CSV table of C-alpha atoms in Angstrom, one decimal:
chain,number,residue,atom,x,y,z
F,1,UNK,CA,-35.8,28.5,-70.1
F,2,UNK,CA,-38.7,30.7,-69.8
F,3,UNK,CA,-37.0,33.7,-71.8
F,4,UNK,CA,-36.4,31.5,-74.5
F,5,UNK,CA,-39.8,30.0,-74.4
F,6,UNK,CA,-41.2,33.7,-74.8
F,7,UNK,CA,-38.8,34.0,-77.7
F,8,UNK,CA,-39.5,31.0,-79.3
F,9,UNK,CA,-41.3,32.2,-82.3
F,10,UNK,CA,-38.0,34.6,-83.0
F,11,UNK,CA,-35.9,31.4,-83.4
F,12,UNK,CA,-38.6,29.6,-85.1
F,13,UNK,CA,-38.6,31.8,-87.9
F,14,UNK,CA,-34.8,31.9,-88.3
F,15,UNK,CA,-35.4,27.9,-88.7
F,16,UNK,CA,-33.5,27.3,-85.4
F,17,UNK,CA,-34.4,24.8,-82.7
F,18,UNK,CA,-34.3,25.1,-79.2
F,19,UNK,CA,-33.1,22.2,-76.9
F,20,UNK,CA,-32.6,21.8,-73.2
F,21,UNK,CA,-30.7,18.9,-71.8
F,22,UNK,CA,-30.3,18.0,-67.8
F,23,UNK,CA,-30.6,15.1,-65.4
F,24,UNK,CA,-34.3,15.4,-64.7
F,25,UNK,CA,-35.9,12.3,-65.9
F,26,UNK,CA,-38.4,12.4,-69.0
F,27,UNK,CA,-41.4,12.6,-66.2
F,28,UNK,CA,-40.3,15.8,-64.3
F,29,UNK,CA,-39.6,17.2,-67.8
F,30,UNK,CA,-43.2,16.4,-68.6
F,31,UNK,CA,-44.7,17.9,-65.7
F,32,UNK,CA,-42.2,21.0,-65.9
F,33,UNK,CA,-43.0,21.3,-69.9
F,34,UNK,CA,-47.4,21.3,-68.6
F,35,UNK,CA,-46.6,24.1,-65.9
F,36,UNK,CA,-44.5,26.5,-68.0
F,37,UNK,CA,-45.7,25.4,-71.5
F,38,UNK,CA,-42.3,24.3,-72.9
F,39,UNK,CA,-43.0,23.5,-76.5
F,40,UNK,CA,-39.2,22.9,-77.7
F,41,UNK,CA,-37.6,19.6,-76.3
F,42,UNK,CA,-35.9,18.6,-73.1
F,43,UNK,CA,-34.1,16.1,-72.7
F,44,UNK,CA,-33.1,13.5,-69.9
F,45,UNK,CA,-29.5,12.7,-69.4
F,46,UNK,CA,-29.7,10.9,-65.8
F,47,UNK,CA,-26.4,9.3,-66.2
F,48,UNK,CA,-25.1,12.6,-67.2
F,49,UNK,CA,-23.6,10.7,-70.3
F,50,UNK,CA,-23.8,13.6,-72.6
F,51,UNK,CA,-23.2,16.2,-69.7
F,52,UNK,CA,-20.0,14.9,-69.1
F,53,UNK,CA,-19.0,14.4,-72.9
F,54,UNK,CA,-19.7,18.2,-73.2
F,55,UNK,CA,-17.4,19.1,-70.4
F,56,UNK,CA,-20.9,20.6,-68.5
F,57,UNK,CA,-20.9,18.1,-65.5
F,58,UNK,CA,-21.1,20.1,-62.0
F,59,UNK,CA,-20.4,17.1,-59.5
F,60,UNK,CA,-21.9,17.3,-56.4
F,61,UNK,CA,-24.3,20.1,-57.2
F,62,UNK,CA,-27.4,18.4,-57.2
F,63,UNK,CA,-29.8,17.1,-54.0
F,64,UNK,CA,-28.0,14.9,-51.7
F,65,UNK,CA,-24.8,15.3,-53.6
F,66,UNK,CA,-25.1,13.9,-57.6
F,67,UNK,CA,-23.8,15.4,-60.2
F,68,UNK,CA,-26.2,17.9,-62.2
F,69,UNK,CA,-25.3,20.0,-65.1
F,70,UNK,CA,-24.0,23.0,-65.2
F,71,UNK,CA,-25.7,25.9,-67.2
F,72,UNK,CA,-24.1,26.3,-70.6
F,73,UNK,CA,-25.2,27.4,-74.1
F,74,UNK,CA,-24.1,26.1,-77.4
F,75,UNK,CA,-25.2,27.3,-80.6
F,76,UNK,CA,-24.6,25.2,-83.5
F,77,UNK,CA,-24.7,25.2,-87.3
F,78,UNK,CA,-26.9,23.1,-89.6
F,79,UNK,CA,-24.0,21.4,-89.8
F,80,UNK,CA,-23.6,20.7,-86.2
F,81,UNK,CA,-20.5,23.3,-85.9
F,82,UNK,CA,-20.2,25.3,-82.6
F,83,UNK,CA,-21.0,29.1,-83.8
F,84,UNK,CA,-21.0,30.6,-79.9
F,85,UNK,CA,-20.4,29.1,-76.6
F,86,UNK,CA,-21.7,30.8,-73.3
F,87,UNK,CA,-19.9,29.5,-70.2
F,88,UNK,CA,-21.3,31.1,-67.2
F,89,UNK,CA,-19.4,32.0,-64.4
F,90,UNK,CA,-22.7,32.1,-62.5
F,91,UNK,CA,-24.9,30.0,-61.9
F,92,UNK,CA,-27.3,32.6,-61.5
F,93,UNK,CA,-26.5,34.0,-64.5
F,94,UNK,CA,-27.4,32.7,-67.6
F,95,UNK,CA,-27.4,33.2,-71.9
F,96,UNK,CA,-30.5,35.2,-72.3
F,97,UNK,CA,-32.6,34.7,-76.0
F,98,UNK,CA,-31.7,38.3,-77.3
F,99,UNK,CA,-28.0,37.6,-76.7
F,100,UNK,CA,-28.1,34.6,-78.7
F,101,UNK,CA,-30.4,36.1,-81.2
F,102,UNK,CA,-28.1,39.0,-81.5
F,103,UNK,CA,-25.5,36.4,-82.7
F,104,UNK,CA,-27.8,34.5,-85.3
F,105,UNK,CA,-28.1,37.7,-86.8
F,106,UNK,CA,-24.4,38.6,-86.8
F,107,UNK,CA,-23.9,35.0,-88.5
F,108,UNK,CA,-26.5,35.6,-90.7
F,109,UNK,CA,-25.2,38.9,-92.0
F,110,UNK,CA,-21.8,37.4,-92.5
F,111,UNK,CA,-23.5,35.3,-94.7
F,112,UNK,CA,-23.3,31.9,-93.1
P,1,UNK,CA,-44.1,57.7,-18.5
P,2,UNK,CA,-45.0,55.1,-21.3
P,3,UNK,CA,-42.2,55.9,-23.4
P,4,UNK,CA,-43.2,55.3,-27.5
P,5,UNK,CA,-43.0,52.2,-30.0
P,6,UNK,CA,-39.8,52.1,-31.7
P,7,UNK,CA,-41.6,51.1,-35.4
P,8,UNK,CA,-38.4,52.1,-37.4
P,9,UNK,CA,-36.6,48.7,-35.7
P,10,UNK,CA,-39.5,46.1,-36.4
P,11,UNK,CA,-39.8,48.3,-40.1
P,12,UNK,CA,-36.0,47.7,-40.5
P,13,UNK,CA,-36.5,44.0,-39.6
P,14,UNK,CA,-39.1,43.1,-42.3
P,15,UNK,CA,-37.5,44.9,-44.7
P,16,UNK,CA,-34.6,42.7,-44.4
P,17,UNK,CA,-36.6,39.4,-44.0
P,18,UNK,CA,-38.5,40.4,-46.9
P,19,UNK,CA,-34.5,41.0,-48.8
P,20,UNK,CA,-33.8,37.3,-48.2
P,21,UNK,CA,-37.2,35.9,-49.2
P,22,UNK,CA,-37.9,37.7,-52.0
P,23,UNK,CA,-35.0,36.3,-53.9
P,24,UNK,CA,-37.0,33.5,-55.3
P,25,UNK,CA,-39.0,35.6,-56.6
P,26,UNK,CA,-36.6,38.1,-58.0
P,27,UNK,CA,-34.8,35.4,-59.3
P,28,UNK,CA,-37.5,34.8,-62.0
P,29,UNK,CA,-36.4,37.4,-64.1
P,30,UNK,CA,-32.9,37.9,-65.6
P,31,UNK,CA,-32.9,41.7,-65.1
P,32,UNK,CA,-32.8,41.1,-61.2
P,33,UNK,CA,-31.4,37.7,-61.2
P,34,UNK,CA,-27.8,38.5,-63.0
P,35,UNK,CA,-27.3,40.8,-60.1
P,36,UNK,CA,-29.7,40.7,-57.2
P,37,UNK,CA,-29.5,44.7,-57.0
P,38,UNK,CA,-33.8,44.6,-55.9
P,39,UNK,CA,-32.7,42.4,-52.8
P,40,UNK,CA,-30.0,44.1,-51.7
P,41,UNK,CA,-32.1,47.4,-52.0
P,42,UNK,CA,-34.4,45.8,-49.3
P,43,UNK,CA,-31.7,44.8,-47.1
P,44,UNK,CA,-30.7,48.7,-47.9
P,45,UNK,CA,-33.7,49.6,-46.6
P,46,UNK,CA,-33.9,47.8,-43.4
P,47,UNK,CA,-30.1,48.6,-42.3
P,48,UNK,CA,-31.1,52.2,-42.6
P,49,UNK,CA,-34.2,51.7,-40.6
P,50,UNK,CA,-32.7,49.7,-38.3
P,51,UNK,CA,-29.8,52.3,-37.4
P,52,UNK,CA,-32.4,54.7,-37.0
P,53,UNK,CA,-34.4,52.8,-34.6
P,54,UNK,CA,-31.0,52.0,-32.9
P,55,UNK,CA,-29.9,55.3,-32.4
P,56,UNK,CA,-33.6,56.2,-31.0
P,57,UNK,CA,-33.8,53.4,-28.5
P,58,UNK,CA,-29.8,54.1,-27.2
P,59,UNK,CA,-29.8,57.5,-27.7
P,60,UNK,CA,-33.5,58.6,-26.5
P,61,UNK,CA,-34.4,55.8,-24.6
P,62,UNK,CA,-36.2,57.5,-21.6
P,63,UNK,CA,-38.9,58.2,-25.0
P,64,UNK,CA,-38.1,55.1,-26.6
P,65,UNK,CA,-38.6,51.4,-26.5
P,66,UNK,CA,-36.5,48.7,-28.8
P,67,UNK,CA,-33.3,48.0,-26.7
P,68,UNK,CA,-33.3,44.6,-26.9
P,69,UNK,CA,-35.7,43.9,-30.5
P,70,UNK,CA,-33.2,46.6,-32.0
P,71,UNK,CA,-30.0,44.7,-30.8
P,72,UNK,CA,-31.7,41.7,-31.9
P,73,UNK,CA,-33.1,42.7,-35.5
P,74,UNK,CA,-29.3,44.1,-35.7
P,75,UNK,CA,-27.9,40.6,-35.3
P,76,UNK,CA,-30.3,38.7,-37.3
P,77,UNK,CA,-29.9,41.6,-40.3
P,78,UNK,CA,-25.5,40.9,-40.0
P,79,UNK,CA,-26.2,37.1,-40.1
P,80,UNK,CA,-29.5,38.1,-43.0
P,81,UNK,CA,-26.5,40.5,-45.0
P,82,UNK,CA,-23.3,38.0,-44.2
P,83,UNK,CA,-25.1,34.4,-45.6
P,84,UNK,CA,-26.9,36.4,-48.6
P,85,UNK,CA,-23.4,38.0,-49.7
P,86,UNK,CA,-22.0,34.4,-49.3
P,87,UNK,CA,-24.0,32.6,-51.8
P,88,UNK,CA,-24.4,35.5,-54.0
P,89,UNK,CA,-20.6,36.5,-54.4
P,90,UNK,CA,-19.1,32.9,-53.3
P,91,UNK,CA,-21.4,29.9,-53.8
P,92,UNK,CA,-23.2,30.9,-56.6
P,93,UNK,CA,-19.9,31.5,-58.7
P,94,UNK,CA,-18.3,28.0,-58.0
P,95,UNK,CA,-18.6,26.6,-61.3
P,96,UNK,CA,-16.3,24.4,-63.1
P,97,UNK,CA,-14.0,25.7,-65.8
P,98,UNK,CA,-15.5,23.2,-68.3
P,99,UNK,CA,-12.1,24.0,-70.0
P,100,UNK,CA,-12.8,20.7,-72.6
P,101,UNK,CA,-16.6,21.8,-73.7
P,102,UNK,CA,-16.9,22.0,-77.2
P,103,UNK,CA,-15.4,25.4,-78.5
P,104,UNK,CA,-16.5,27.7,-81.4
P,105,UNK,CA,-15.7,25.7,-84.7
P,106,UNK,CA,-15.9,22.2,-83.2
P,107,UNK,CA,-18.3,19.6,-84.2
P,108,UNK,CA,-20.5,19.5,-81.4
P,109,UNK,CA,-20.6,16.0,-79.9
P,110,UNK,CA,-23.9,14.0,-80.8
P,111,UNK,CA,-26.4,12.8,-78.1
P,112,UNK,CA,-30.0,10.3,-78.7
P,113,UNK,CA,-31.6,11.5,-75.4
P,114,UNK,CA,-35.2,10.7,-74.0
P,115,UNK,CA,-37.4,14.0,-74.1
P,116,UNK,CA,-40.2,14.6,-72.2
P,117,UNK,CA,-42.8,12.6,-74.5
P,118,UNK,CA,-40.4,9.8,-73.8
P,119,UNK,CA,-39.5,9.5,-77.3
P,120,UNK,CA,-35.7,9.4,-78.1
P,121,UNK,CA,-34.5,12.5,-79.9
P,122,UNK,CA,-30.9,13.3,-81.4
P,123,UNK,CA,-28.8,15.4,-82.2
P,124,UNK,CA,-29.4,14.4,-85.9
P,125,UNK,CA,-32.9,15.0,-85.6
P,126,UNK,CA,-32.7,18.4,-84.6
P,127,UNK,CA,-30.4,19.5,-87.2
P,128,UNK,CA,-32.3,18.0,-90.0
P,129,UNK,CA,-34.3,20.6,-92.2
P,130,UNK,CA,-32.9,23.3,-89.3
P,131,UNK,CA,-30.6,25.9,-89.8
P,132,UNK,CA,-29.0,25.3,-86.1
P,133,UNK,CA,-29.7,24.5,-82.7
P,134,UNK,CA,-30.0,26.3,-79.4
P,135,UNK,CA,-28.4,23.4,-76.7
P,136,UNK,CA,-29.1,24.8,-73.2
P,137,UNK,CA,-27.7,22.5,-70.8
P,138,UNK,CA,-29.6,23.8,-67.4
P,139,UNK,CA,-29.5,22.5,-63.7
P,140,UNK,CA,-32.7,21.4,-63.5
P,141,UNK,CA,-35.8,20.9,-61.3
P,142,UNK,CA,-35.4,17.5,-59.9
């Protein structure tokens, strides 16, 4: 979240937004977005409605046993198409910026 | 005769505490996070210092001291190595397949979520006067 923080502007001028989605609620998102400087969106999915209609549910994972997220990437389209998908198979181990930057510019040379 | 301080065993023992601790730290930044190769240098470090103080207090030990620290800082270091390894190579890759996520050429499923203002924000929203989004679902920080 912090690499793509950094990057930020890099996405901003391709006219692509940056959103992060977990279980935290909108107050621990608040104080996480003062102490790192988030400017893009995060967003609070407690019941992990939209985790689980992605397929990104980890159950079990979080404190005292809930179910968390798991970390995933999508990039989508203006029309809302998936473009890339990044799947870890690490937690530790995560999409960094320049990878998905590489691919904007791979879509935008194919001309979409 | 006062026989000598055995540094290499205590040396070989903070290296290794310092492997395990460190890997918050380390952790902040992809290039030693994707594989903890900086932590596993310091745990490197100490198992080489450790032998050597090993070897000095068993094999010299009418010069030096560390017997029992060296056997000790030993054990700790195999049980520092053995639960590091675990997480990093075992625990840390038990993720779901997530074989139903959205794949490439989908329509990505929509979502109205609070954000951090507490204003709802959509799917819709982001997309409008965009030319994509970045979704990054992420643990989180509880």
């Amino acid at each position: 979240m912090r690499s793509f923080q950094r990057r930020l502007s890099e996405f901003d001028a391709r006219g692509v937004r940056v959103v992060g989605i977990s279980v935290d609620p909108p107050e621990i998102n608040r104080r996480q977005s003062q102490k790192q400087g988030y400017t893009f969106p995060l967003l609070s999915d407690p019941k992990t409605k939209i985790i689980r209609r992605y397929d990104v549910l980890h159950p079990g994972a979080g404190p005292k046993g809930a179910d968390i997220a798991r970390p995933a990437e999508f990039l989508l389209d203006s029309n809302g198409i998936v473009r890339w998908v990044n799947l870890t198979g690490n937690i530790a181990v995560r999409a960094r910026p320049d990878q998905v930057l590489e691919v904007l510019n791979q879509l935008t040379l194919a001309g979409q | 005769m006062k026989r000598k301080w055995n540094w290499p065993v205590w040396g070989g023992f903070v290296f290794t505490v310092a492997g395990l601790f460190s890997y918050e730290f380390f952790a902040r930044f992809p290039i030693t996070r994707d594989f903890p190769w900086a932590n596993f240098l310091l745990f490197g470090i100490g198992t080489a210092f450790l032998i050597v103080g090993l070897f000095r207090a068993f094999g010299r030990p009418q010069v030096y001291r560390g017997k029992i620290f060296g056997l000790i800082f030993a054990a700790i270091a195999v049980l520092v190595l053995a639960f590091f390894s675990y997480a990093i190579f075992y625990a840390l890759r038990q993720v779901p397949a997530s074989s139903g996520a959205p794949r490439v050429g989908q329509k990505a499923p929509d979502f109205l979520l609070l954000g951090q203002n507490g204003k709802p924000v959509g799917l819709g929203d982001l997309l409008s006067n965009s030319n994509g989004v970045v979704v990054i679902f992420y643990r989180g920080f509880w």
